[in-house]
CSV table of C-alpha atoms and ligand atoms in Angstrom, one decimal:
chain,number,residue,atom,x,y,z
A,1,MET,CA,17.9,22.0,-14.7
A,2,SER,CA,18.9,24.2,-11.8
A,3,GLY,CA,16.8,27.4,-11.5
A,4,SER,CA,14.5,26.4,-14.4
A,5,VAL,CA,10.8,26.9,-14.1
A,6,ARG,CA,8.3,24.5,-15.7
A,7,ARG,CA,4.5,24.6,-15.7
A,8,THR,CA,1.9,21.9,-15.5
A,9,THR,CA,-1.8,21.6,-14.4
A,10,VAL,CA,-1.2,19.0,-11.7
A,11,CYS,CA,2.1,18.2,-10.2
A,12,ILE,CA,2.3,14.9,-8.3
A,13,ALA,CA,5.1,14.4,-5.9
A,14,GLY,CA,5.9,10.6,-5.7
A,15,GLY,CA,5.6,7.8,-8.2
A,16,GLY,CA,4.3,5.1,-5.9
A,17,PRO,CA,0.9,3.4,-6.3
A,18,ALA,CA,-1.1,6.6,-5.4
A,19,GLY,CA,1.0,8.9,-7.6
A,20,LEU,CA,1.2,6.8,-10.7
A,21,MET,CA,-2.5,5.8,-10.6
A,22,LEU,CA,-3.6,9.4,-10.2
A,23,GLY,CA,-1.3,10.5,-12.9
A,24,LEU,CA,-2.6,7.9,-15.3
A,25,LEU,CA,-6.2,8.6,-14.6
A,26,LEU,CA,-5.9,12.4,-14.8
A,27,ALA,CA,-3.9,12.1,-18.1
A,28,ARG,CA,-6.6,9.8,-19.5
A,29,SER,CA,-9.1,12.7,-18.8
A,30,GLY,CA,-6.8,15.0,-20.8
A,31,ILE,CA,-5.5,16.9,-17.8
A,32,GLU,CA,-1.8,17.8,-18.0
A,33,VAL,CA,0.1,16.1,-15.2
A,34,THR,CA,3.7,15.8,-14.2
A,35,VAL,CA,4.8,13.0,-11.7
A,36,LEU,CA,8.1,13.6,-9.9
A,37,GLU,CA,9.8,10.5,-8.5
A,38,LYS,CA,12.9,10.9,-6.5
A,39,HIS,CA,14.4,7.5,-7.3
A,40,GLU,CA,15.9,6.7,-10.7
A,41,ASP,CA,13.8,3.4,-10.9
A,42,PHE,CA,11.0,1.6,-9.1
A,43,PHE,CA,13.2,-1.3,-8.0
A,44,ARG,CA,12.9,-1.2,-4.2
A,45,ASP,CA,12.4,-4.1,-1.8
A,46,PHE,CA,10.5,-2.4,1.0
A,47,ARG,CA,7.1,-2.3,-0.7
A,48,GLY,CA,4.0,-4.4,-0.4
A,49,ASP,CA,3.3,-6.8,-3.1
A,50,THR,CA,-0.5,-7.4,-2.9
A,51,VAL,CA,-2.8,-6.5,-5.7
A,52,HIS,CA,-6.3,-6.8,-4.3
A,53,PRO,CA,-9.6,-7.6,-6.1
A,54,SER,CA,-10.6,-3.9,-6.2
A,55,THR,CA,-7.3,-3.0,-7.9
A,56,LEU,CA,-7.7,-5.9,-10.3
A,57,ASN,CA,-11.1,-4.6,-11.2
A,58,LEU,CA,-9.5,-1.3,-12.0
A,59,ILE,CA,-6.8,-2.9,-14.1
A,60,ASP,CA,-9.6,-4.6,-16.1
A,61,ALA,CA,-11.4,-1.3,-16.5
A,62,LEU,CA,-8.2,0.3,-17.7
A,63,GLY,CA,-7.8,-2.4,-20.4
A,64,LEU,CA,-4.4,-3.5,-18.8
A,65,ARG,CA,-5.3,-7.1,-17.9
A,66,ALA,CA,-3.5,-8.8,-20.7
A,67,ARG,CA,-0.3,-6.9,-19.9
A,68,PHE,CA,-0.7,-7.5,-16.2
A,69,GLU,CA,-1.1,-11.3,-16.8
A,70,ALA,CA,2.1,-11.3,-18.8
A,71,ILE,CA,4.1,-10.3,-15.7
A,72,ASP,CA,5.3,-13.0,-13.3
A,73,HIS,CA,2.9,-13.1,-10.3
A,74,VAL,CA,1.2,-15.5,-7.9
A,75,PRO,CA,-2.6,-15.6,-8.0
A,76,LEU,CA,-4.1,-16.8,-4.7
A,77,GLN,CA,-7.7,-17.6,-4.2
A,78,ARG,CA,-7.3,-18.0,-0.5
A,79,LEU,CA,-4.9,-16.9,2.1
A,80,ASP,CA,-3.8,-19.5,4.7
A,81,VAL,CA,-2.4,-18.9,8.1
A,82,VAL,CA,-0.9,-21.6,10.2
A,83,VAL,CA,-1.7,-21.1,13.9
A,84,ASN,CA,0.3,-23.3,16.3
A,85,GLY,CA,0.8,-25.8,13.5
A,86,ILE,CA,-2.9,-25.9,12.4
A,87,ARG,CA,-3.6,-24.6,8.9
A,88,ILE,CA,-6.6,-22.4,8.6
A,89,HIS,CA,-8.0,-21.1,5.3
A,90,ALA,CA,-8.5,-17.7,6.8
A,91,ILE,CA,-9.5,-15.7,3.8
A,92,ASP,CA,-11.3,-17.2,0.9
A,93,PHE,CA,-11.8,-14.8,-2.0
A,94,SER,CA,-13.9,-17.3,-4.0
A,95,THR,CA,-17.0,-15.9,-2.2
A,96,LEU,CA,-16.4,-12.5,-3.9
A,97,PRO,CA,-18.3,-11.4,-7.0
A,98,ALA,CA,-16.8,-12.5,-10.4
A,99,PRO,CA,-14.5,-12.0,-12.1
A,100,ASN,CA,-11.8,-11.1,-9.6
A,101,ARG,CA,-12.1,-13.7,-6.8
A,102,LEU,CA,-8.5,-13.7,-5.9
A,103,VAL,CA,-5.6,-11.6,-4.7
A,104,THR,CA,-2.4,-11.6,-6.6
A,105,LEU,CA,1.1,-11.1,-5.3
A,106,MET,CA,3.3,-9.2,-7.8
A,107,PRO,CA,6.5,-7.3,-6.9
A,108,GLN,CA,5.3,-3.7,-6.6
A,109,TRP,CA,8.0,-2.5,-9.0
A,110,ASP,CA,6.4,-4.5,-11.7
A,111,LEU,CA,3.0,-3.0,-11.1
A,112,LEU,CA,4.5,0.5,-11.0
A,113,GLU,CA,6.4,-0.2,-14.3
A,114,LEU,CA,3.1,-1.3,-15.9
A,115,LEU,CA,1.2,1.9,-14.8
A,116,ALA,CA,4.1,4.1,-15.8
A,117,ALA,CA,4.4,2.5,-19.2
A,118,GLU,CA,0.7,2.9,-19.9
A,119,ALA,CA,0.6,6.5,-18.7
A,120,SER,CA,3.6,7.4,-20.8
A,121,THR,CA,1.6,6.6,-23.9
A,122,LEU,CA,-0.7,9.6,-23.1
A,123,PRO,CA,0.3,13.0,-24.4
A,124,ALA,CA,-0.9,14.7,-21.2
A,125,PHE,CA,1.4,12.6,-18.9
A,126,ARG,CA,5.0,13.3,-18.0
A,127,LEU,CA,7.1,11.3,-15.6
A,128,GLU,CA,10.4,12.6,-14.3
A,129,MET,CA,12.6,10.1,-12.5
A,130,GLY,CA,15.4,11.2,-10.2
A,131,ALA,CA,13.4,14.3,-9.4
A,132,GLU,CA,13.2,14.9,-5.7
A,133,VAL,CA,10.9,17.5,-4.2
A,134,ALA,CA,12.5,19.6,-1.5
A,135,ASP,CA,9.9,22.2,-0.8
A,136,VAL,CA,6.6,23.8,-1.8
A,137,VAL,CA,6.3,27.2,-3.5
A,138,ARG,CA,3.6,29.5,-2.3
A,139,ARG,CA,2.0,32.7,-3.5
A,140,ASP,CA,-0.4,34.7,-1.4
A,141,GLY,CA,-0.8,31.8,1.0
A,142,ARG,CA,-1.6,29.3,-1.7
A,143,VAL,CA,0.7,26.4,-2.8
A,144,THR,CA,1.5,27.1,-6.5
A,145,GLY,CA,4.2,24.5,-7.1
A,146,VAL,CA,7.2,22.6,-5.8
A,147,ARG,CA,10.9,23.2,-5.7
A,148,LEU,CA,13.2,20.3,-6.4
A,149,THR,CA,16.5,19.5,-4.7
A,150,ASP,CA,18.4,20.7,-7.8
A,151,GLY,CA,16.6,24.1,-7.5
A,152,ALA,CA,14.2,23.7,-10.4
A,153,VAL,CA,10.6,24.8,-9.9
A,154,VAL,CA,7.5,23.1,-11.2
A,155,GLU,CA,4.5,25.4,-11.1
A,156,ALA,CA,1.0,23.9,-11.0
A,157,ASP,CA,-2.6,24.6,-10.4
A,158,LEU,CA,-2.6,21.8,-8.0
A,159,VAL,CA,0.1,19.9,-6.2
A,160,VAL,CA,-0.7,16.4,-5.0
A,161,ALA,CA,1.5,14.9,-2.3
A,162,CYS,CA,1.9,11.1,-3.0
A,163,ASP,CA,5.3,10.9,-1.5
A,164,GLY,CA,4.5,8.3,1.2
A,165,ARG,CA,4.4,8.2,4.9
A,166,ALA,CA,7.4,10.5,5.5
A,167,SER,CA,6.1,13.0,3.0
A,168,THR,CA,8.4,16.0,2.4
A,169,VAL,CA,5.6,17.9,0.7
A,170,ARG,CA,3.2,17.4,3.5
A,171,GLU,CA,5.7,18.7,6.0
A,172,ALA,CA,6.7,21.6,3.9
A,173,ALA,CA,3.0,22.6,3.7
A,174,GLY,CA,2.7,22.4,7.5
A,175,LEU,CA,0.2,19.6,7.6
A,176,VAL,CA,0.9,17.3,10.6
A,177,PRO,CA,-0.6,13.8,10.8
A,178,ARG,CA,-2.0,12.4,14.0
A,179,ALA,CA,-0.1,9.3,15.0
A,180,ARG,CA,-1.9,6.2,16.3
A,181,GLY,CA,0.6,4.2,18.3
A,182,VAL,CA,1.6,0.8,16.9
A,183,PRO,CA,3.6,-1.5,19.2
A,184,THR,CA,5.1,-3.4,16.2
A,185,ASP,CA,8.1,-3.3,13.9
A,186,VAL,CA,9.0,-5.7,11.1
A,187,ALA,CA,12.3,-7.5,10.5
A,188,TRP,CA,12.3,-7.9,6.7
A,189,PHE,CA,14.3,-10.5,4.9
A,190,ARG,CA,14.1,-13.1,2.1
A,191,MET,CA,14.7,-16.9,1.9
A,192,PRO,CA,14.7,-19.3,-0.9
A,193,ARG,CA,11.6,-21.5,-1.3
A,194,PRO,CA,12.0,-24.8,0.6
A,195,ALA,CA,12.9,-27.9,-1.3
A,196,ALA,CA,9.6,-29.7,-0.5
A,197,PRO,CA,6.7,-27.9,-2.2
A,198,MET,CA,4.8,-25.8,0.3
A,199,PRO,CA,1.2,-24.5,0.0
A,200,ASP,CA,1.2,-20.7,-0.3
A,201,THR,CA,0.9,-19.4,3.2
A,202,LEU,CA,0.8,-15.8,4.3
A,203,GLY,CA,1.1,-16.0,8.1
A,204,TRP,CA,2.6,-18.3,10.7
A,205,ILE,CA,1.4,-17.6,14.2
A,206,GLY,CA,2.8,-19.3,17.2
A,207,ALA,CA,5.1,-18.9,20.3
A,208,GLU,CA,7.7,-17.1,18.2
A,209,GLY,CA,5.1,-14.5,17.2
A,210,LEU,CA,4.0,-13.8,13.6
A,211,VAL,CA,6.0,-14.5,10.5
A,212,VAL,CA,4.7,-13.4,7.1
A,213,THR,CA,5.9,-15.3,4.0
A,214,ILE,CA,5.1,-13.6,0.7
A,215,PRO,CA,5.6,-15.9,-2.3
A,216,ARG,CA,7.6,-13.9,-4.9
A,217,PRO,CA,8.9,-15.4,-8.2
A,218,GLY,CA,11.8,-17.6,-7.1
A,219,TYR,CA,11.9,-16.8,-3.4
A,220,LEU,CA,9.9,-15.9,-0.2
A,221,GLN,CA,9.8,-12.3,1.0
A,222,CYS,CA,9.5,-12.6,4.7
A,223,GLY,CA,8.7,-10.4,7.7
A,224,LEU,CA,9.0,-11.2,11.4
A,225,LEU,CA,6.8,-9.0,13.5
A,226,ILE,CA,8.7,-7.8,16.6
A,227,PRO,CA,7.9,-5.4,19.4
A,228,LYS,CA,8.7,-1.9,18.5
A,229,GLY,CA,12.2,-0.9,19.5
A,230,SER,CA,13.4,-4.5,19.9
A,231,PHE,CA,15.4,-4.7,16.6
A,232,ASP,CA,18.7,-4.1,18.3
A,233,ALA,CA,18.1,-7.0,20.7
A,234,VAL,CA,17.3,-9.2,17.7
A,235,ARG,CA,20.6,-8.2,16.1
A,236,ALA,CA,22.5,-8.7,19.4
A,237,GLY,CA,21.2,-12.3,19.4
A,238,GLY,CA,23.2,-13.0,16.3
A,239,ILE,CA,22.4,-14.7,13.0
A,240,GLU,CA,22.2,-18.2,14.2
A,241,ALA,CA,19.6,-17.4,16.9
A,242,PHE,CA,17.6,-15.5,14.2
A,243,ARG,CA,17.7,-18.5,11.8
A,244,GLN,CA,16.6,-20.9,14.6
A,245,ARG,CA,13.7,-18.6,15.6
A,246,ILE,CA,12.5,-18.5,12.0
A,247,ALA,CA,12.9,-22.3,11.7
A,248,ARG,CA,10.8,-22.7,14.8
A,249,ALA,CA,8.1,-20.3,13.6
A,250,VAL,CA,8.0,-21.7,10.0
A,251,PRO,CA,9.1,-25.4,10.3
A,252,ARG,CA,8.4,-26.0,6.6
A,253,CYS,CA,11.3,-23.6,5.9
A,254,ALA,CA,13.8,-25.1,8.3
A,255,ASP,CA,16.0,-26.4,5.4
A,256,VAL,CA,16.5,-22.9,3.9
A,257,VAL,CA,17.0,-20.6,7.0
A,258,GLY,CA,20.7,-21.2,6.6
A,259,ASP,CA,20.5,-19.1,3.4
A,260,ILE,CA,19.8,-16.0,5.4
A,261,ALA,CA,23.5,-15.1,5.1
A,262,SER,CA,23.8,-12.4,7.8
A,263,LEU,CA,21.9,-10.0,9.9
A,264,ASP,CA,22.9,-7.3,7.4
A,265,ASP,CA,20.3,-9.0,5.1
A,266,VAL,CA,17.6,-8.4,7.7
A,267,LYS,CA,16.2,-4.9,7.5
A,268,LEU,CA,14.1,-3.0,10.1
A,269,LEU,CA,10.8,-1.7,8.7
A,270,SER,CA,9.1,0.6,11.1
A,271,VAL,CA,5.3,0.1,11.2
A,272,GLN,CA,3.3,3.3,11.5
A,273,ILE,CA,-0.4,4.2,11.5
A,274,ASP,CA,-1.3,7.9,11.2
A,275,ARG,CA,-3.8,10.2,9.5
A,276,LEU,CA,-4.0,13.8,8.6
A,277,PRO,CA,-6.8,15.7,10.4
A,278,ARG,CA,-7.0,17.8,7.2
A,279,TRP,CA,-5.8,16.3,3.9
A,280,TRP,CA,-5.5,19.6,2.0
A,281,THR,CA,-4.6,23.2,2.1
A,282,PRO,CA,-5.2,25.7,-0.8
A,283,GLY,CA,-3.4,24.4,-3.9
A,284,LEU,CA,-2.3,21.1,-2.3
A,285,LEU,CA,-3.9,17.7,-1.6
A,286,CYS,CA,-2.3,14.7,0.2
A,287,ILE,CA,-3.4,11.1,-0.7
A,288,GLY,CA,-2.1,7.6,-0.1
A,289,ASP,CA,0.3,7.1,2.8
A,290,ALA,CA,1.1,10.8,2.7
A,291,ALA,CA,-2.4,11.3,4.1
A,292,HIS,CA,-2.6,8.1,6.1
A,293,ALA,CA,0.2,5.7,6.8
A,294,MET,CA,-1.2,2.1,6.8
A,295,SER,CA,0.2,-0.8,8.6
A,296,PRO,CA,1.0,-4.0,6.6
A,297,VAL,CA,-1.8,-5.8,8.4
A,298,PHE,CA,-4.0,-7.4,5.6
A,299,GLY,CA,-1.7,-5.8,3.0
A,300,VAL,CA,-4.3,-3.1,2.1
A,301,GLY,CA,-2.0,-0.1,2.0
A,302,ILE,CA,-1.5,-0.2,-1.8
A,303,ASN,CA,-5.2,-0.8,-2.3
A,304,TYR,CA,-6.1,2.2,-0.2
A,305,ALA,CA,-3.5,4.4,-2.0
A,306,VAL,CA,-5.0,3.3,-5.3
A,307,GLN,CA,-8.6,3.9,-4.1
A,308,ASP,CA,-7.7,7.4,-3.0
A,309,ALA,CA,-6.2,8.0,-6.5
A,310,VAL,CA,-9.4,6.8,-8.2
A,311,ALA,CA,-11.6,9.0,-6.0
A,312,ALA,CA,-9.3,12.0,-6.4
A,313,ALA,CA,-9.2,11.7,-10.2
A,314,ARG,CA,-13.0,11.5,-10.4
A,315,LEU,CA,-13.6,14.4,-8.0
A,316,LEU,CA,-10.8,16.6,-9.2
A,317,ALA,CA,-11.1,16.3,-13.0
A,318,PRO,CA,-14.2,18.4,-13.5
A,319,ALA,CA,-12.7,21.2,-11.3
A,320,LEU,CA,-9.4,21.1,-13.1
A,321,ARG,CA,-11.2,21.5,-16.5
A,322,ARG,CA,-13.4,24.3,-15.3
A,323,THR,CA,-11.8,27.6,-16.6
A,324,GLU,CA,-12.2,31.3,-15.9
A,325,PRO,CA,-11.0,33.8,-18.5
A,326,GLY,CA,-7.2,34.3,-18.0
A,327,PRO,CA,-5.1,37.5,-18.4
A,328,VAL,CA,-4.0,36.6,-21.9
A,329,GLY,CA,-7.3,35.1,-23.1
A,330,ALA,CA,-6.5,31.5,-22.3
A,331,GLY,CA,-8.7,29.9,-19.6
A,332,VAL,CA,-7.3,29.3,-16.2
A,333,VAL,CA,-8.2,26.8,-13.6
A,334,ASP,CA,-10.7,28.0,-11.0
A,335,ALA,CA,-8.7,27.7,-7.8
A,336,GLY,CA,-11.8,27.8,-5.6
A,337,ALA,CA,-13.4,24.9,-7.4
A,338,VAL,CA,-10.1,22.9,-7.0
A,339,ASP,CA,-10.1,23.5,-3.3
A,340,VAL,CA,-13.7,22.4,-3.0
A,341,ALA,CA,-12.8,19.2,-4.9
A,342,CYS,CA,-9.9,18.6,-2.5
A,343,ALA,CA,-12.2,18.9,0.5
A,344,ALA,CA,-14.5,16.4,-1.3
A,345,VAL,CA,-11.7,13.9,-1.7
A,346,GLN,CA,-11.0,14.0,2.1
A,347,ARG,CA,-14.8,13.7,2.9
A,348,ARG,CA,-15.0,10.6,0.6
A,349,ARG,CA,-11.9,8.8,1.8
A,350,ASP,CA,-11.3,9.8,5.4
A,351,ARG,CA,-13.9,7.5,7.0
A,352,PRO,CA,-13.1,4.3,5.1
A,353,THR,CA,-9.5,4.9,5.9
A,354,GLY,CA,-10.1,5.5,9.6
A,355,ALA,CA,-12.3,2.4,9.8
A,356,MET,CA,-9.5,0.2,8.2
A,357,GLN,CA,-6.9,1.7,10.5
A,358,ALA,CA,-9.0,0.9,13.5
A,359,VAL,CA,-9.2,-2.7,12.4
A,360,GLN,CA,-5.4,-2.8,11.9
A,361,ARG,CA,-4.8,-1.3,15.3
A,362,ALA,CA,-7.0,-4.0,16.9
A,363,VAL,CA,-5.0,-6.7,15.2
A,364,HIS,CA,-1.7,-5.1,16.4
A,365,ALA,CA,-3.0,-4.9,19.9
A,366,ARG,CA,-3.7,-8.7,19.7
A,367,ILE,CA,-0.3,-9.4,18.3
A,368,ALA,CA,1.4,-7.4,21.0
A,369,SER,CA,-0.5,-9.1,23.8
A,370,GLY,CA,0.3,-12.6,22.4
A,371,ALA,CA,-3.5,-13.2,22.1
A,372,LEU,CA,-3.2,-14.1,18.4
A,373,SER,CA,-1.5,-17.4,19.2
A,374,ASP,CA,-4.1,-18.2,21.8
A,375,LEU,CA,-6.8,-18.2,19.1
A,376,ILE,CA,-6.3,-21.9,18.4
A,377,ALA,CA,-4.5,-24.4,20.6
A,378,ASN,CA,-2.9,-27.6,19.2
A,379,PRO,CA,-5.0,-29.7,19.5
A,380,PRO,CA,-7.9,-27.3,19.4
A,381,THR,CA,-10.3,-27.3,22.4
A,382,ARG,CA,-13.9,-28.3,21.9
A,383,ARG,CA,-14.9,-24.6,21.8
A,384,GLN,CA,-12.2,-23.8,19.2
A,385,ARG,CA,-13.3,-26.8,17.0
A,386,LEU,CA,-16.8,-25.4,17.1
A,387,PHE,CA,-15.5,-22.0,16.1
A,388,LEU,CA,-13.5,-23.5,13.2
A,389,ARG,CA,-16.5,-25.5,12.0
A,390,ALA,CA,-19.4,-23.3,12.6
A,391,VAL,CA,-18.3,-19.7,13.0
A,392,LEU,CA,-15.3,-19.3,10.7
A,393,PRO,CA,-17.2,-20.4,7.5
A,394,ARG,CA,-19.8,-17.7,8.2
A,395,VAL,CA,-17.4,-14.8,8.9
A,396,LYS,CA,-15.1,-15.8,6.0
A,397,PRO,CA,-17.1,-14.0,3.3
A,398,LEU,CA,-17.1,-10.8,5.3
A,399,VAL,CA,-13.4,-11.0,5.9
A,400,ALA,CA,-12.8,-11.6,2.2
A,401,ARG,CA,-14.8,-8.6,1.4
A,402,LEU,CA,-13.1,-6.4,4.0
A,403,VAL,CA,-9.6,-7.5,2.8
A,404,GLY,CA,-10.4,-7.6,-0.9
A,405,TYR,CA,-12.3,-4.3,-1.2
A,406,GLY,CA,-11.8,-2.4,2.1
A,407,PHE,CA,-14.5,-0.1,3.2
A,408,ARG,CA,-16.1,1.9,0.4
A,409,PRO,CA,-14.4,0.7,-2.7
A,410,GLU,CA,-14.1,3.2,-5.6
A,411,ARG,CA,-15.0,2.9,-9.2
A,412,LEU,CA,-13.8,4.8,-12.2
A,413,ASP,CA,-17.3,6.0,-13.1
A,414,PRO,CA,-19.7,5.6,-10.3
B,1,FAD,C1,6.7,-3.5,6.2
B,1,FAD,C2,5.6,-3.1,5.3
B,1,FAD,C3,5.0,-4.0,4.5
B,1,FAD,C4,3.9,-3.6,3.7
B,1,FAD,N1,3.3,-4.6,3.0
B,1,FAD,C5,2.2,-4.3,2.3
B,1,FAD,C6,1.6,-5.2,1.4
B,1,FAD,O1,2.0,-6.4,1.4
B,1,FAD,N2,0.5,-4.8,0.7
B,1,FAD,C7,0.0,-3.5,0.8
B,1,FAD,O2,-0.9,-3.2,0.1
B,1,FAD,N3,0.6,-2.6,1.5
B,1,FAD,C8,1.7,-2.9,2.3
B,1,FAD,N4,2.3,-2.0,3.0
B,1,FAD,C9,1.8,-0.6,3.0
B,1,FAD,C10,2.1,0.0,1.6
B,1,FAD,O3,3.5,-0.2,1.2
B,1,FAD,C11,1.8,1.5,1.5
B,1,FAD,O4,0.5,1.7,2.1
B,1,FAD,C12,1.7,2.0,0.0
B,1,FAD,O5,2.9,1.7,-0.7
B,1,FAD,C13,1.3,3.5,-0.1
B,1,FAD,O6,1.4,3.9,-1.4
B,1,FAD,P1,1.8,5.4,-1.7
B,1,FAD,O7,1.8,5.6,-3.2
B,1,FAD,O8,0.9,6.3,-0.9
B,1,FAD,O9,3.2,5.7,-1.1
B,1,FAD,P2,4.6,4.9,-1.4
B,1,FAD,O10,4.4,3.6,-1.8
B,1,FAD,O11,5.4,5.1,-0.1
B,1,FAD,O12,5.3,5.8,-2.6
B,1,FAD,C14,5.8,7.1,-2.3
B,1,FAD,C15,6.7,7.4,-3.5
B,1,FAD,O13,7.2,8.7,-3.4
B,1,FAD,C16,8.6,8.8,-3.6
B,1,FAD,N5,9.1,9.9,-2.9
B,1,FAD,C17,9.3,10.0,-1.6
B,1,FAD,N6,9.7,11.3,-1.3
B,1,FAD,C18,9.8,12.0,-2.4
B,1,FAD,C19,10.2,13.3,-2.7
B,1,FAD,N7,10.6,14.2,-1.8
B,1,FAD,N8,10.2,13.7,-4.0
B,1,FAD,C20,9.8,12.8,-5.0
B,1,FAD,N9,9.4,11.5,-4.8
B,1,FAD,C21,9.4,11.1,-3.5
B,1,FAD,C22,9.1,7.4,-3.1
B,1,FAD,O14,10.3,7.1,-3.7
B,1,FAD,C23,8.0,6.5,-3.6
B,1,FAD,O15,8.2,6.0,-4.8
B,1,FAD,C24,3.4,-2.3,3.8
B,1,FAD,C25,4.0,-1.4,4.6
B,1,FAD,C26,5.1,-1.7,5.4
B,1,FAD,C27,5.7,-0.7,6.3
């Protein structure tokens, strides 16, 4: 492949939620698209698992629901958190409009496989696995394609960077995100489900901090939130101290913490929140984490990446179809119209993303200050009981809407 040059209309770098959804939607509109994914498969652990109501609506609209349902997943109508031993039904999706009054937890690789399989049935879609983008190609100041690590070039009327929060394409194009400090990292590990049946619980908040337990088929994917930069200290404490800490934080799992075999099975995931001041440059657009790294708080990163893809497909498709007479008679894409559409994508998605990031940062600040575990004492004070009985039921529908749809949800056809 070295030195070869191929051509497409839209070249998407990165086959994550943003890249595959955008590729699928553009190809459905008949626009030729090539998705380049650096890995040989989608099977990686460090990805979120949540499929929110807005993404479920999209799966319905795409006619993929039957195939989605055939994949092993955990549907949850409400998300519980346990604060200092007191279970709170914090988020209740049953208050959302039908039909998708739930969130589902599905390993992200399964969702990506589904999107890739559906897209691959479309003649305009091409997916290249094991294709790592190393650089962008420019002509007269405009991005006109990408160069792969093997030297091959893919030329395109538009390049879309969907290569995640450490985006190579973004960096090569000279776009620099503005970082918003997050005082948190995550220690990421898995445990078997405990012997005694346990209600699905997403968060455990207490003196040990916050532990997330995501039910996956056959096991729990877990994350312990730790102060940024403290992972070495966690490792220095040794495996037994780590197991005991998890057992104290999640008493229902005390019988399975022994299955965390060693600290080599506990991975550091750095939490990051940032956003590009400008999401595009002539010939190139960034979406998903490449435009705005999301923290795992509320598990909305996949949803936001998918929503970007929906907005981008809707706004870009007319521009990518518009043609001017080309040198050999065939129409060519109007570059100016494409750039205008890229700017429109940023205008549409920047504010809802910034608003969600502000909420995430507020939660991180509370976690860091320890204020989260002060929310409810055990036993609750009179004031806290009043909050649980009178205030929580009123704010729950708003929280469900915020988590389930985010700010400004997108539709295929508005
Ligand atoms: C610890 C942690 C837990 C999280 N949990 C959740 C959760 O539960 N729910 C949720 O919704 N969100 C969660 N998130 C956030 C979520 O993972 C992201 O917001 C989301 O995956 C962004 O999707 P994306 O398609 O933009 O990028 P990514 O998912 O990062 O996909 C980028 C893709 O590009 C590929 N790629 C990278 N570089 C190149 C290259 N040079 N050439 C070609 N391909 C390349 C990568 O292999 C990858 O497949 C979590 C984040 C963290 C850090």
